[in-house]
Each structure stands twice: as structure tokens, then as C-alpha cells.
JSON list of C-alpha atoms in Angstrom, two decimals:
[
{"chain": "A", "resi": 1, "resn": "UNK", "atom": "CA", "xyz": [32.88, 77.21, 205.45]},
{"chain": "A", "resi": 2, "resn": "UNK", "atom": "CA", "xyz": [35.54, 75.05, 207.10]},
{"chain": "A", "resi": 3, "resn": "UNK", "atom": "CA", "xyz": [35.33, 71.30, 206.61]},
{"chain": "A", "resi": 4, "resn": "UNK", "atom": "CA", "xyz": [37.32, 68.71, 208.54]},
{"chain": "A", "resi": 5, "resn": "UNK", "atom": "CA", "xyz": [37.91, 65.28, 207.03]},
{"chain": "A", "resi": 6, "resn": "UNK", "atom": "CA", "xyz": [40.12, 62.32, 207.84]},
{"chain": "A", "resi": 7, "resn": "UNK", "atom": "CA", "xyz": [42.57, 61.10, 205.22]},
{"chain": "A", "resi": 8, "resn": "UNK", "atom": "CA", "xyz": [44.65, 57.98, 205.84]},
{"chain": "A", "resi": 9, "resn": "UNK", "atom": "CA", "xyz": [44.55, 58.64, 209.57]},
{"chain": "A", "resi": 10, "resn": "UNK", "atom": "CA", "xyz": [45.92, 62.17, 209.26]},
{"chain": "A", "resi": 11, "resn": "UNK", "atom": "CA", "xyz": [44.00, 65.30, 210.17]},
{"chain": "A", "resi": 12, "resn": "UNK", "atom": "CA", "xyz": [43.12, 67.24, 207.01]},
{"chain": "A", "resi": 13, "resn": "UNK", "atom": "CA", "xyz": [41.41, 70.60, 206.83]},
{"chain": "A", "resi": 14, "resn": "UNK", "atom": "CA", "xyz": [39.73, 72.38, 203.93]},
{"chain": "A", "resi": 15, "resn": "UNK", "atom": "CA", "xyz": [38.66, 76.02, 203.73]},
{"chain": "A", "resi": 16, "resn": "UNK", "atom": "CA", "xyz": [37.52, 78.43, 201.02]},
{"chain": "A", "resi": 17, "resn": "UNK", "atom": "CA", "xyz": [38.93, 81.95, 201.10]},
{"chain": "A", "resi": 18, "resn": "UNK", "atom": "CA", "xyz": [37.47, 84.96, 199.29]},
{"chain": "A", "resi": 19, "resn": "UNK", "atom": "CA", "xyz": [40.05, 86.76, 197.15]},
{"chain": "A", "resi": 20, "resn": "UNK", "atom": "CA", "xyz": [39.84, 90.52, 197.56]},
{"chain": "A", "resi": 21, "resn": "UNK", "atom": "CA", "xyz": [40.90, 93.14, 195.02]},
{"chain": "A", "resi": 22, "resn": "UNK", "atom": "CA", "xyz": [43.88, 94.09, 197.23]},
{"chain": "A", "resi": 23, "resn": "UNK", "atom": "CA", "xyz": [45.14, 90.50, 196.99]},
{"chain": "A", "resi": 24, "resn": "UNK", "atom": "CA", "xyz": [45.27, 90.58, 193.17]},
{"chain": "A", "resi": 25, "resn": "UNK", "atom": "CA", "xyz": [47.79, 92.25, 190.90]},
{"chain": "A", "resi": 26, "resn": "UNK", "atom": "CA", "xyz": [47.07, 94.31, 187.78]},
{"chain": "A", "resi": 27, "resn": "UNK", "atom": "CA", "xyz": [46.64, 91.09, 185.77]},
{"chain": "A", "resi": 28, "resn": "UNK", "atom": "CA", "xyz": [44.06, 89.75, 188.28]},
{"chain": "A", "resi": 29, "resn": "UNK", "atom": "CA", "xyz": [46.48, 87.09, 189.54]},
{"chain": "A", "resi": 30, "resn": "UNK", "atom": "CA", "xyz": [46.67, 86.42, 193.26]},
{"chain": "A", "resi": 31, "resn": "UNK", "atom": "CA", "xyz": [49.80, 88.09, 194.58]},
{"chain": "A", "resi": 32, "resn": "UNK", "atom": "CA", "xyz": [52.40, 85.50, 195.69]},
{"chain": "A", "resi": 33, "resn": "UNK", "atom": "CA", "xyz": [52.56, 86.94, 199.22]},
{"chain": "A", "resi": 34, "resn": "UNK", "atom": "CA", "xyz": [48.76, 86.77, 199.52]},
{"chain": "A", "resi": 35, "resn": "UNK", "atom": "CA", "xyz": [48.81, 83.16, 198.35]},
{"chain": "A", "resi": 36, "resn": "UNK", "atom": "CA", "xyz": [51.41, 82.28, 200.99]},
{"chain": "A", "resi": 37, "resn": "UNK", "atom": "CA", "xyz": [49.24, 84.02, 203.56]},
{"chain": "A", "resi": 38, "resn": "UNK", "atom": "CA", "xyz": [46.31, 81.74, 202.69]},
{"chain": "A", "resi": 39, "resn": "UNK", "atom": "CA", "xyz": [48.54, 78.67, 203.09]},
{"chain": "A", "resi": 40, "resn": "UNK", "atom": "CA", "xyz": [49.96, 79.95, 206.37]},
{"chain": "A", "resi": 41, "resn": "UNK", "atom": "CA", "xyz": [46.48, 80.57, 207.73]},
{"chain": "A", "resi": 42, "resn": "UNK", "atom": "CA", "xyz": [45.37, 77.06, 206.77]},
{"chain": "A", "resi": 43, "resn": "UNK", "atom": "CA", "xyz": [48.35, 75.53, 208.57]},
{"chain": "A", "resi": 44, "resn": "UNK", "atom": "CA", "xyz": [47.54, 77.54, 211.71]},
{"chain": "A", "resi": 45, "resn": "UNK", "atom": "CA", "xyz": [43.86, 76.57, 211.57]},
{"chain": "A", "resi": 46, "resn": "UNK", "atom": "CA", "xyz": [44.81, 72.91, 211.29]},
{"chain": "A", "resi": 47, "resn": "UNK", "atom": "CA", "xyz": [46.90, 72.87, 214.49]},
{"chain": "A", "resi": 48, "resn": "UNK", "atom": "CA", "xyz": [45.11, 75.39, 216.71]},
{"chain": "A", "resi": 49, "resn": "UNK", "atom": "CA", "xyz": [43.28, 73.66, 219.55]},
{"chain": "A", "resi": 50, "resn": "UNK", "atom": "CA", "xyz": [45.54, 70.59, 219.32]},
{"chain": "A", "resi": 51, "resn": "UNK", "atom": "CA", "xyz": [48.62, 69.77, 221.40]},
{"chain": "A", "resi": 52, "resn": "UNK", "atom": "CA", "xyz": [50.62, 71.42, 218.60]},
{"chain": "A", "resi": 53, "resn": "UNK", "atom": "CA", "xyz": [48.65, 74.68, 218.44]},
{"chain": "A", "resi": 54, "resn": "UNK", "atom": "CA", "xyz": [50.38, 78.03, 218.78]},
{"chain": "A", "resi": 55, "resn": "UNK", "atom": "CA", "xyz": [49.06, 78.82, 222.27]},
{"chain": "A", "resi": 56, "resn": "UNK", "atom": "CA", "xyz": [49.50, 75.24, 223.46]},
{"chain": "A", "resi": 57, "resn": "UNK", "atom": "CA", "xyz": [53.16, 75.33, 222.43]},
{"chain": "A", "resi": 58, "resn": "UNK", "atom": "CA", "xyz": [53.75, 78.80, 223.88]},
{"chain": "A", "resi": 59, "resn": "UNK", "atom": "CA", "xyz": [52.49, 77.55, 227.24]},
{"chain": "A", "resi": 60, "resn": "UNK", "atom": "CA", "xyz": [55.35, 75.04, 227.09]},
{"chain": "A", "resi": 61, "resn": "UNK", "atom": "CA", "xyz": [57.89, 77.59, 225.85]},
{"chain": "A", "resi": 62, "resn": "UNK", "atom": "CA", "xyz": [57.91, 76.15, 222.32]},
{"chain": "A", "resi": 63, "resn": "UNK", "atom": "CA", "xyz": [57.12, 77.50, 218.86]},
{"chain": "A", "resi": 64, "resn": "UNK", "atom": "CA", "xyz": [56.94, 76.38, 215.23]},
{"chain": "A", "resi": 65, "resn": "UNK", "atom": "CA", "xyz": [59.26, 77.86, 212.61]},
{"chain": "A", "resi": 66, "resn": "UNK", "atom": "CA", "xyz": [58.68, 77.38, 208.91]},
{"chain": "A", "resi": 67, "resn": "UNK", "atom": "CA", "xyz": [61.86, 76.34, 207.11]},
{"chain": "A", "resi": 68, "resn": "UNK", "atom": "CA", "xyz": [61.18, 75.25, 203.52]},
{"chain": "A", "resi": 69, "resn": "UNK", "atom": "CA", "xyz": [58.57, 75.44, 200.77]},
{"chain": "A", "resi": 70, "resn": "UNK", "atom": "CA", "xyz": [58.15, 73.72, 197.42]},
{"chain": "A", "resi": 71, "resn": "UNK", "atom": "CA", "xyz": [55.14, 74.92, 195.41]},
{"chain": "A", "resi": 72, "resn": "UNK", "atom": "CA", "xyz": [54.26, 73.66, 191.92]},
{"chain": "A", "resi": 73, "resn": "UNK", "atom": "CA", "xyz": [51.49, 75.39, 189.97]},
{"chain": "A", "resi": 74, "resn": "UNK", "atom": "CA", "xyz": [49.23, 73.48, 187.60]},
{"chain": "A", "resi": 75, "resn": "UNK", "atom": "CA", "xyz": [47.72, 76.83, 186.68]},
{"chain": "A", "resi": 76, "resn": "UNK", "atom": "CA", "xyz": [48.58, 80.01, 188.51]},
{"chain": "A", "resi": 77, "resn": "UNK", "atom": "CA", "xyz": [45.42, 81.37, 190.26]},
{"chain": "A", "resi": 78, "resn": "UNK", "atom": "CA", "xyz": [44.19, 84.06, 187.91]},
{"chain": "A", "resi": 79, "resn": "UNK", "atom": "CA", "xyz": [40.87, 85.90, 187.72]},
{"chain": "A", "resi": 80, "resn": "UNK", "atom": "CA", "xyz": [39.14, 84.02, 190.54]},
{"chain": "A", "resi": 81, "resn": "UNK", "atom": "CA", "xyz": [37.14, 85.49, 193.41]},
{"chain": "A", "resi": 82, "resn": "UNK", "atom": "CA", "xyz": [37.75, 82.63, 195.84]},
{"chain": "A", "resi": 83, "resn": "UNK", "atom": "CA", "xyz": [40.25, 79.82, 196.38]},
{"chain": "A", "resi": 84, "resn": "UNK", "atom": "CA", "xyz": [39.71, 76.48, 198.12]},
{"chain": "A", "resi": 85, "resn": "UNK", "atom": "CA", "xyz": [42.69, 75.17, 200.05]},
{"chain": "A", "resi": 86, "resn": "UNK", "atom": "CA", "xyz": [43.31, 71.79, 201.66]},
{"chain": "A", "resi": 87, "resn": "UNK", "atom": "CA", "xyz": [46.12, 71.02, 204.08]},
{"chain": "A", "resi": 88, "resn": "UNK", "atom": "CA", "xyz": [47.38, 67.74, 205.50]},
{"chain": "A", "resi": 89, "resn": "UNK", "atom": "CA", "xyz": [49.60, 67.17, 208.51]},
{"chain": "A", "resi": 90, "resn": "UNK", "atom": "CA", "xyz": [52.13, 64.62, 207.25]},
{"chain": "A", "resi": 91, "resn": "UNK", "atom": "CA", "xyz": [53.66, 63.97, 210.65]},
{"chain": "A", "resi": 92, "resn": "UNK", "atom": "CA", "xyz": [57.20, 64.32, 211.93]},
{"chain": "A", "resi": 93, "resn": "UNK", "atom": "CA", "xyz": [60.58, 62.65, 211.62]},
{"chain": "A", "resi": 94, "resn": "UNK", "atom": "CA", "xyz": [62.95, 63.46, 214.49]},
{"chain": "A", "resi": 95, "resn": "UNK", "atom": "CA", "xyz": [63.30, 67.28, 214.47]},
{"chain": "A", "resi": 96, "resn": "UNK", "atom": "CA", "xyz": [61.29, 68.03, 211.32]},
{"chain": "A", "resi": 97, "resn": "UNK", "atom": "CA", "xyz": [57.53, 68.14, 210.73]},
{"chain": "A", "resi": 98, "resn": "UNK", "atom": "CA", "xyz": [55.94, 68.16, 207.28]},
{"chain": "A", "resi": 99, "resn": "UNK", "atom": "CA", "xyz": [52.72, 69.66, 205.93]},
{"chain": "A", "resi": 100, "resn": "UNK", "atom": "CA", "xyz": [51.22, 69.49, 202.43]},
{"chain": "A", "resi": 101, "resn": "UNK", "atom": "CA", "xyz": [48.75, 71.75, 200.63]},
{"chain": "A", "resi": 102, "resn": "UNK", "atom": "CA", "xyz": [46.58, 71.74, 197.54]},
{"chain": "A", "resi": 103, "resn": "UNK", "atom": "CA", "xyz": [44.53, 74.64, 196.17]},
{"chain": "A", "resi": 104, "resn": "UNK", "atom": "CA", "xyz": [41.56, 74.62, 193.81]},
{"chain": "A", "resi": 105, "resn": "UNK", "atom": "CA", "xyz": [39.56, 77.11, 191.74]},
{"chain": "A", "resi": 106, "resn": "UNK", "atom": "CA", "xyz": [35.80, 77.63, 192.25]},
{"chain": "A", "resi": 107, "resn": "UNK", "atom": "CA", "xyz": [35.18, 75.14, 189.41]},
{"chain": "A", "resi": 108, "resn": "UNK", "atom": "CA", "xyz": [37.29, 72.44, 191.08]},
{"chain": "A", "resi": 109, "resn": "UNK", "atom": "CA", "xyz": [40.39, 72.81, 188.91]},
{"chain": "A", "resi": 110, "resn": "UNK", "atom": "CA", "xyz": [43.56, 72.13, 190.89]},
{"chain": "A", "resi": 111, "resn": "UNK", "atom": "CA", "xyz": [45.79, 75.19, 190.90]},
{"chain": "A", "resi": 112, "resn": "UNK", "atom": "CA", "xyz": [48.79, 74.06, 192.93]},
{"chain": "A", "resi": 113, "resn": "UNK", "atom": "CA", "xyz": [50.48, 71.51, 195.17]},
{"chain": "A", "resi": 114, "resn": "UNK", "atom": "CA", "xyz": [52.85, 72.48, 197.97]},
{"chain": "A", "resi": 115, "resn": "UNK", "atom": "CA", "xyz": [54.93, 70.83, 200.64]},
{"chain": "A", "resi": 116, "resn": "UNK", "atom": "CA", "xyz": [56.56, 72.46, 203.65]},
{"chain": "A", "resi": 117, "resn": "UNK", "atom": "CA", "xyz": [58.94, 71.55, 206.46]},
{"chain": "A", "resi": 118, "resn": "UNK", "atom": "CA", "xyz": [58.90, 72.95, 209.98]},
{"chain": "A", "resi": 119, "resn": "UNK", "atom": "CA", "xyz": [61.12, 72.96, 213.03]},
{"chain": "A", "resi": 120, "resn": "UNK", "atom": "CA", "xyz": [60.07, 73.28, 216.65]},
{"chain": "A", "resi": 121, "resn": "UNK", "atom": "CA", "xyz": [62.24, 75.55, 218.81]},
{"chain": "A", "resi": 122, "resn": "UNK", "atom": "CA", "xyz": [62.57, 75.93, 222.57]},
{"chain": "A", "resi": 123, "resn": "UNK", "atom": "CA", "xyz": [62.15, 79.68, 223.03]},
{"chain": "A", "resi": 124, "resn": "UNK", "atom": "CA", "xyz": [64.16, 79.78, 226.24]},
{"chain": "A", "resi": 125, "resn": "UNK", "atom": "CA", "xyz": [67.23, 77.78, 225.18]},
{"chain": "A", "resi": 126, "resn": "UNK", "atom": "CA", "xyz": [66.88, 78.61, 221.43]},
{"chain": "A", "resi": 127, "resn": "UNK", "atom": "CA", "xyz": [67.56, 74.93, 220.74]},
{"chain": "A", "resi": 128, "resn": "UNK", "atom": "CA", "xyz": [65.75, 72.62, 218.33]},
{"chain": "A", "resi": 129, "resn": "UNK", "atom": "CA", "xyz": [63.27, 70.15, 219.76]},
{"chain": "A", "resi": 130, "resn": "UNK", "atom": "CA", "xyz": [63.17, 66.48, 218.79]},
{"chain": "A", "resi": 131, "resn": "UNK", "atom": "CA", "xyz": [59.45, 66.38, 217.98]},
{"chain": "A", "resi": 132, "resn": "UNK", "atom": "CA", "xyz": [59.17, 62.59, 218.15]},
{"chain": "A", "resi": 133, "resn": "UNK", "atom": "CA", "xyz": [60.68, 62.55, 221.64]},
{"chain": "A", "resi": 134, "resn": "UNK", "atom": "CA", "xyz": [58.76, 65.59, 222.95]},
{"chain": "A", "resi": 135, "resn": "UNK", "atom": "CA", "xyz": [55.44, 64.32, 221.55]},
{"chain": "A", "resi": 136, "resn": "UNK", "atom": "CA", "xyz": [55.53, 60.48, 221.38]},
{"chain": "A", "resi": 137, "resn": "UNK", "atom": "CA", "xyz": [51.96, 60.47, 220.06]},
{"chain": "A", "resi": 138, "resn": "UNK", "atom": "CA", "xyz": [52.88, 62.44, 216.93]},
{"chain": "A", "resi": 139, "resn": "UNK", "atom": "CA", "xyz": [52.26, 60.79, 213.57]},
{"chain": "A", "resi": 140, "resn": "UNK", "atom": "CA", "xyz": [55.50, 59.51, 212.06]},
{"chain": "A", "resi": 141, "resn": "UNK", "atom": "CA", "xyz": [56.21, 60.92, 208.61]},
{"chain": "A", "resi": 142, "resn": "UNK", "atom": "CA", "xyz": [56.00, 58.32, 205.84]},
{"chain": "A", "resi": 143, "resn": "UNK", "atom": "CA", "xyz": [57.24, 59.15, 202.36]},
{"chain": "A", "resi": 144, "resn": "UNK", "atom": "CA", "xyz": [54.88, 58.66, 199.40]},
{"chain": "A", "resi": 145, "resn": "UNK", "atom": "CA", "xyz": [55.79, 58.00, 195.79]},
{"chain": "A", "resi": 146, "resn": "UNK", "atom": "CA", "xyz": [54.19, 61.23, 194.55]},
{"chain": "A", "resi": 147, "resn": "UNK", "atom": "CA", "xyz": [55.65, 63.54, 197.21]},
{"chain": "A", "resi": 148, "resn": "UNK", "atom": "CA", "xyz": [57.06, 66.87, 196.12]},
{"chain": "A", "resi": 149, "resn": "UNK", "atom": "CA", "xyz": [60.78, 67.23, 196.80]},
{"chain": "A", "resi": 150, "resn": "UNK", "atom": "CA", "xyz": [62.09, 70.06, 198.97]},
{"chain": "A", "resi": 151, "resn": "UNK", "atom": "CA", "xyz": [64.98, 71.32, 196.87]},
{"chain": "A", "resi": 152, "resn": "UNK", "atom": "CA", "xyz": [68.24, 72.93, 197.86]},
{"chain": "A", "resi": 153, "resn": "UNK", "atom": "CA", "xyz": [68.77, 76.53, 196.72]},
{"chain": "A", "resi": 154, "resn": "UNK", "atom": "CA", "xyz": [72.17, 77.94, 195.85]},
{"chain": "A", "resi": 155, "resn": "UNK", "atom": "CA", "xyz": [73.05, 81.58, 196.36]},
{"chain": "A", "resi": 156, "resn": "UNK", "atom": "CA", "xyz": [74.27, 83.19, 193.08]},
{"chain": "A", "resi": 157, "resn": "UNK", "atom": "CA", "xyz": [77.80, 84.55, 192.98]},
{"chain": "A", "resi": 158, "resn": "UNK", "atom": "CA", "xyz": [76.56, 87.83, 191.48]},
{"chain": "A", "resi": 159, "resn": "UNK", "atom": "CA", "xyz": [73.25, 89.63, 191.05]},
{"chain": "A", "resi": 160, "resn": "UNK", "atom": "CA", "xyz": [71.38, 91.60, 188.39]},
{"chain": "A", "resi": 161, "resn": "UNK", "atom": "CA", "xyz": [69.62, 93.88, 190.88]},
{"chain": "A", "resi": 162, "resn": "UNK", "atom": "CA", "xyz": [69.55, 94.84, 194.55]},
{"chain": "A", "resi": 163, "resn": "UNK", "atom": "CA", "xyz": [66.91, 96.71, 196.49]},
{"chain": "A", "resi": 164, "resn": "UNK", "atom": "CA", "xyz": [66.98, 98.00, 200.08]},
{"chain": "A", "resi": 165, "resn": "UNK", "atom": "CA", "xyz": [64.05, 97.61, 202.49]},
{"chain": "A", "resi": 166, "resn": "UNK", "atom": "CA", "xyz": [63.52, 98.71, 206.09]},
{"chain": "A", "resi": 167, "resn": "UNK", "atom": "CA", "xyz": [61.61, 96.35, 208.39]},
{"chain": "A", "resi": 168, "resn": "UNK", "atom": "CA", "xyz": [58.35, 98.02, 209.45]},
{"chain": "A", "resi": 169, "resn": "UNK", "atom": "CA", "xyz": [56.10, 97.22, 212.38]},
{"chain": "A", "resi": 170, "resn": "UNK", "atom": "CA", "xyz": [53.50, 96.02, 209.86]},
{"chain": "A", "resi": 171, "resn": "UNK", "atom": "CA", "xyz": [55.96, 93.35, 208.64]},
{"chain": "A", "resi": 172, "resn": "UNK", "atom": "CA", "xyz": [56.02, 91.54, 212.01]},
{"chain": "A", "resi": 173, "resn": "UNK", "atom": "CA", "xyz": [54.08, 88.47, 213.08]},
{"chain": "A", "resi": 174, "resn": "UNK", "atom": "CA", "xyz": [52.86, 87.45, 216.54]},
{"chain": "A", "resi": 175, "resn": "UNK", "atom": "CA", "xyz": [56.36, 86.26, 217.48]},
{"chain": "A", "resi": 176, "resn": "UNK", "atom": "CA", "xyz": [57.84, 89.70, 216.78]},
{"chain": "A", "resi": 177, "resn": "UNK", "atom": "CA", "xyz": [59.72, 88.45, 213.70]},
{"chain": "A", "resi": 178, "resn": "UNK", "atom": "CA", "xyz": [59.15, 89.30, 210.05]},
{"chain": "A", "resi": 179, "resn": "UNK", "atom": "CA", "xyz": [56.23, 87.25, 208.73]},
{"chain": "A", "resi": 180, "resn": "UNK", "atom": "CA", "xyz": [57.31, 84.65, 206.16]},
{"chain": "A", "resi": 181, "resn": "UNK", "atom": "CA", "xyz": [55.05, 86.18, 203.49]},
{"chain": "A", "resi": 182, "resn": "UNK", "atom": "CA", "xyz": [57.00, 89.47, 203.58]},
{"chain": "A", "resi": 183, "resn": "UNK", "atom": "CA", "xyz": [60.16, 87.80, 202.24]},
{"chain": "A", "resi": 184, "resn": "UNK", "atom": "CA", "xyz": [58.22, 86.93, 199.10]},
{"chain": "A", "resi": 185, "resn": "UNK", "atom": "CA", "xyz": [57.18, 90.56, 198.63]},
{"chain": "A", "resi": 186, "resn": "UNK", "atom": "CA", "xyz": [60.80, 91.68, 199.02]},
{"chain": "A", "resi": 187, "resn": "UNK", "atom": "CA", "xyz": [61.96, 89.08, 196.50]},
{"chain": "A", "resi": 188, "resn": "UNK", "atom": "CA", "xyz": [59.33, 89.92, 193.89]},
{"chain": "A", "resi": 189, "resn": "UNK", "atom": "CA", "xyz": [60.03, 93.66, 194.21]},
{"chain": "A", "resi": 190, "resn": "UNK", "atom": "CA", "xyz": [63.60, 93.09, 193.00]},
{"chain": "A", "resi": 191, "resn": "UNK", "atom": "CA", "xyz": [62.23, 92.09, 189.57]},
{"chain": "A", "resi": 192, "resn": "UNK", "atom": "CA", "xyz": [61.32, 94.86, 187.17]},
{"chain": "A", "resi": 193, "resn": "UNK", "atom": "CA", "xyz": [57.89, 95.74, 185.79]},
{"chain": "A", "resi": 194, "resn": "UNK", "atom": "CA", "xyz": [58.47, 94.25, 182.34]},
{"chain": "A", "resi": 195, "resn": "UNK", "atom": "CA", "xyz": [59.53, 90.88, 183.77]},
{"chain": "A", "resi": 196, "resn": "UNK", "atom": "CA", "xyz": [56.33, 90.62, 185.84]},
{"chain": "A", "resi": 197, "resn": "UNK", "atom": "CA", "xyz": [54.14, 91.53, 182.87]},
{"chain": "A", "resi": 198, "resn": "UNK", "atom": "CA", "xyz": [55.76, 88.94, 180.60]},
{"chain": "A", "resi": 199, "resn": "UNK", "atom": "CA", "xyz": [56.03, 85.99, 183.03]},
{"chain": "A", "resi": 200, "resn": "UNK", "atom": "CA", "xyz": [53.84, 83.81, 185.27]},
{"chain": "A", "resi": 201, "resn": "UNK", "atom": "CA", "xyz": [55.04, 81.73, 188.20]},
{"chain": "A", "resi": 202, "resn": "UNK", "atom": "CA", "xyz": [55.34, 77.99, 187.60]},
{"chain": "A", "resi": 203, "resn": "UNK", "atom": "CA", "xyz": [57.15, 76.84, 190.76]},
{"chain": "A", "resi": 204, "resn": "UNK", "atom": "CA", "xyz": [58.66, 78.23, 193.96]},
{"chain": "A", "resi": 205, "resn": "UNK", "atom": "CA", "xyz": [61.33, 77.00, 196.35]},
{"chain": "A", "resi": 206, "resn": "UNK", "atom": "CA", "xyz": [61.88, 78.91, 199.59]},
{"chain": "A", "resi": 207, "resn": "UNK", "atom": "CA", "xyz": [64.40, 78.41, 202.40]},
{"chain": "A", "resi": 208, "resn": "UNK", "atom": "CA", "xyz": [64.00, 80.54, 205.51]},
{"chain": "A", "resi": 209, "resn": "UNK", "atom": "CA", "xyz": [67.40, 80.61, 207.20]},
{"chain": "A", "resi": 210, "resn": "UNK", "atom": "CA", "xyz": [67.34, 83.29, 209.89]},
{"chain": "A", "resi": 211, "resn": "UNK", "atom": "CA", "xyz": [64.83, 85.57, 211.56]},
{"chain": "A", "resi": 212, "resn": "UNK", "atom": "CA", "xyz": [64.61, 89.30, 210.87]},
{"chain": "A", "resi": 213, "resn": "UNK", "atom": "CA", "xyz": [63.40, 91.81, 213.46]},
{"chain": "A", "resi": 214, "resn": "UNK", "atom": "CA", "xyz": [61.89, 95.26, 213.62]},
{"chain": "A", "resi": 215, "resn": "UNK", "atom": "CA", "xyz": [64.08, 98.17, 212.54]},
{"chain": "A", "resi": 216, "resn": "UNK", "atom": "CA", "xyz": [66.63, 96.11, 210.63]},
{"chain": "A", "resi": 217, "resn": "UNK", "atom": "CA", "xyz": [67.54, 96.84, 207.01]},
{"chain": "A", "resi": 218, "resn": "UNK", "atom": "CA", "xyz": [67.56, 94.09, 204.44]},
{"chain": "A", "resi": 219, "resn": "UNK", "atom": "CA", "xyz": [68.79, 93.87, 200.85]},
{"chain": "A", "resi": 220, "resn": "UNK", "atom": "CA", "xyz": [66.77, 91.94, 198.29]},
{"chain": "A", "resi": 221, "resn": "UNK", "atom": "CA", "xyz": [69.09, 90.61, 195.56]},
{"chain": "A", "resi": 222, "resn": "UNK", "atom": "CA", "xyz": [68.08, 88.76, 192.40]},
{"chain": "A", "resi": 223, "resn": "UNK", "atom": "CA", "xyz": [69.69, 87.00, 189.46]},
{"chain": "A", "resi": 224, "resn": "UNK", "atom": "CA", "xyz": [67.76, 85.91, 186.36]},
{"chain": "A", "resi": 225, "resn": "UNK", "atom": "CA", "xyz": [68.92, 82.99, 184.23]},
{"chain": "A", "resi": 226, "resn": "UNK", "atom": "CA", "xyz": [66.61, 82.05, 181.38]},
{"chain": "A", "resi": 227, "resn": "UNK", "atom": "CA", "xyz": [63.20, 81.39, 183.05]},
{"chain": "A", "resi": 228, "resn": "UNK", "atom": "CA", "xyz": [64.48, 81.12, 186.62]},
{"chain": "A", "resi": 229, "resn": "UNK", "atom": "CA", "xyz": [64.98, 83.95, 189.06]},
{"chain": "A", "resi": 230, "resn": "UNK", "atom": "CA", "xyz": [67.15, 83.33, 192.13]},
{"chain": "A", "resi": 231, "resn": "UNK", "atom": "CA", "xyz": [66.69, 85.60, 195.12]},
{"chain": "A", "resi": 232, "resn": "UNK", "atom": "CA", "xyz": [68.75, 86.22, 198.24]},
{"chain": "A", "resi": 233, "resn": "UNK", "atom": "CA", "xyz": [67.43, 88.29, 201.12]},
{"chain": "A", "resi": 234, "resn": "UNK", "atom": "CA", "xyz": [70.36, 89.61, 203.16]},
{"chain": "A", "resi": 235, "resn": "UNK", "atom": "CA", "xyz": [70.68, 91.39, 206.50]},
{"chain": "A", "resi": 236, "resn": "UNK", "atom": "CA", "xyz": [72.23, 94.69, 205.44]},
{"chain": "A", "resi": 237, "resn": "UNK", "atom": "CA", "xyz": [74.21, 95.06, 208.68]},
{"chain": "A", "resi": 238, "resn": "UNK", "atom": "CA", "xyz": [75.73, 91.57, 208.84]},
{"chain": "A", "resi": 239, "resn": "UNK", "atom": "CA", "xyz": [75.59, 90.55, 205.13]},
{"chain": "A", "resi": 240, "resn": "UNK", "atom": "CA", "xyz": [74.04, 87.29, 206.38]},
{"chain": "A", "resi": 241, "resn": "UNK", "atom": "CA", "xyz": [71.66, 85.42, 204.06]},
{"chain": "A", "resi": 242, "resn": "UNK", "atom": "CA", "xyz": [68.31, 85.26, 205.84]},
{"chain": "A", "resi": 243, "resn": "UNK", "atom": "CA", "xyz": [66.18, 83.76, 203.05]},
{"chain": "A", "resi": 244, "resn": "UNK", "atom": "CA", "xyz": [66.80, 82.07, 199.69]},
{"chain": "A", "resi": 245, "resn": "UNK", "atom": "CA", "xyz": [64.12, 81.86, 197.00]},
{"chain": "A", "resi": 246, "resn": "UNK", "atom": "CA", "xyz": [64.17, 80.24, 193.57]},
{"chain": "A", "resi": 247, "resn": "UNK", "atom": "CA", "xyz": [61.27, 80.98, 191.22]},
{"chain": "A", "resi": 248, "resn": "UNK", "atom": "CA", "xyz": [60.54, 79.18, 187.94]},
{"chain": "A", "resi": 249, "resn": "UNK", "atom": "CA", "xyz": [58.53, 81.13, 185.37]},
{"chain": "A", "resi": 250, "resn": "UNK", "atom": "CA", "xyz": [56.72, 80.59, 182.08]},
{"chain": "A", "resi": 251, "resn": "UNK", "atom": "CA", "xyz": [56.33, 83.22, 179.38]},
{"chain": "A", "resi": 252, "resn": "UNK", "atom": "CA", "xyz": [52.91, 84.83, 179.03]}
]
């Protein structure tokens, strides 16, 4: 069931998602890409039917592009058959819009907090849109004392492993670009079996830099230092960094 509530004047949406067997790994934890898919779906549900919805923006030649994530896990979602997710539109500041998330177990235990930043792009000119100017009625972003911080991610000078992937049709979203959840799958696949078995995610930082299209080859590179894995997704043809991911882990 979907529930809409108002929170401090901002539109907030809550929804409970069933967790299927295909969305869990061999330890019954929700796969990171599946978790991102839940968050992405909640964000879309929250804006669809508003002036900022996907179809409403496309009619004006505009589109949203996700840029950054910061996710902190209180307890990584493990062994649950459903997950309740809340999202809040935090408003915009010049060219950047912000959206927050929280997720809860069936018993009400908070599992994670997340914050994201988004840009709006003119699809014809490929230029960034000043959201406050284009939509004067938009809520203005106001910082709170307990806000998560979107962190900068540095690309390592060298890597422990590299893995090649080919972009499939199934990897694409409605805009014809690789869906943001696929980058997480590529990143996690660069870590070996033993690392996954012995570690659980504690925090994630993601920076989506450039789009990837059908038929391209990408290289997923990773470097592990203590309990942090740093990931760079590269375009194999241009050697351009298209996504940076930093994952913090705890030992099982």
C-alpha cells in the first residue's frame, strides 16, 4: 500500500515492497542493485503526476539525471521478506535537487538512511537547467543539522582487479542509457567470492559522471584498503571514468 503524508511542507511518500528470492543473495541479504532499484522506484513514484514527473519533463524536453548517493546502513537488510521505504523531496538549490530516503524492516527497525542529488538536463541542448529559475514554485533546499553529507570520491592510482562487461539491452533504462543500478552490479562483481562472504556493507558513496549506452564495453576496477573498497567504472574505448563508488564494509 502506498501512503502519502506531509512533512514540514514537503511531499513525502512511503511504500512497502515485497522482497523476492531473486533480489536476495546466498546469505539472504538484499542485493545492493535491488536495493537501489527500490529507492529509484520510490523517487519516481514521488514525482510522477507532478510538474517534475518524468513524462511532464519530457514534454518540455527535460529530464532528471541522478548524480550522487550517500547511503548509511544501521543494519543491512538481511532475511526480510519486505522493506518499507520513505522518500522526501528536499527541494532544489540553483541547478541541484535533493532527495532523502529511509528504509525500515517489517518490525519497524530502521535499516538505512540515504541522500541523493540530481541535475535537470535540457535534452535538446544537453545543457544543465537552473531548476529554481525554470520552476519558481520549487521548494528551496534548506540544510538540516542531521543531514547526510555527499562525499567526494577519489579514483585510486592502481587497482587490485579489473573485469570487462558488455552493455546489454537489458541494462538500459527508459532514456536509452544504462540504468544507475547496473553500475552497482558491475562494481560488486569486481570483488571476489571470499570478500563478499566475509563482509557486509556499512555505507556507500556513488558518483555518476557520464552516461553509458548500448553496445559499449566497460571495465570495472576495484581497490581494497582495509575495510573500504573503491571502484571505478571506465569506458573501455575512451578510458573515461563513468562512475565512482566507495563502499565501507564491516566484517561478518
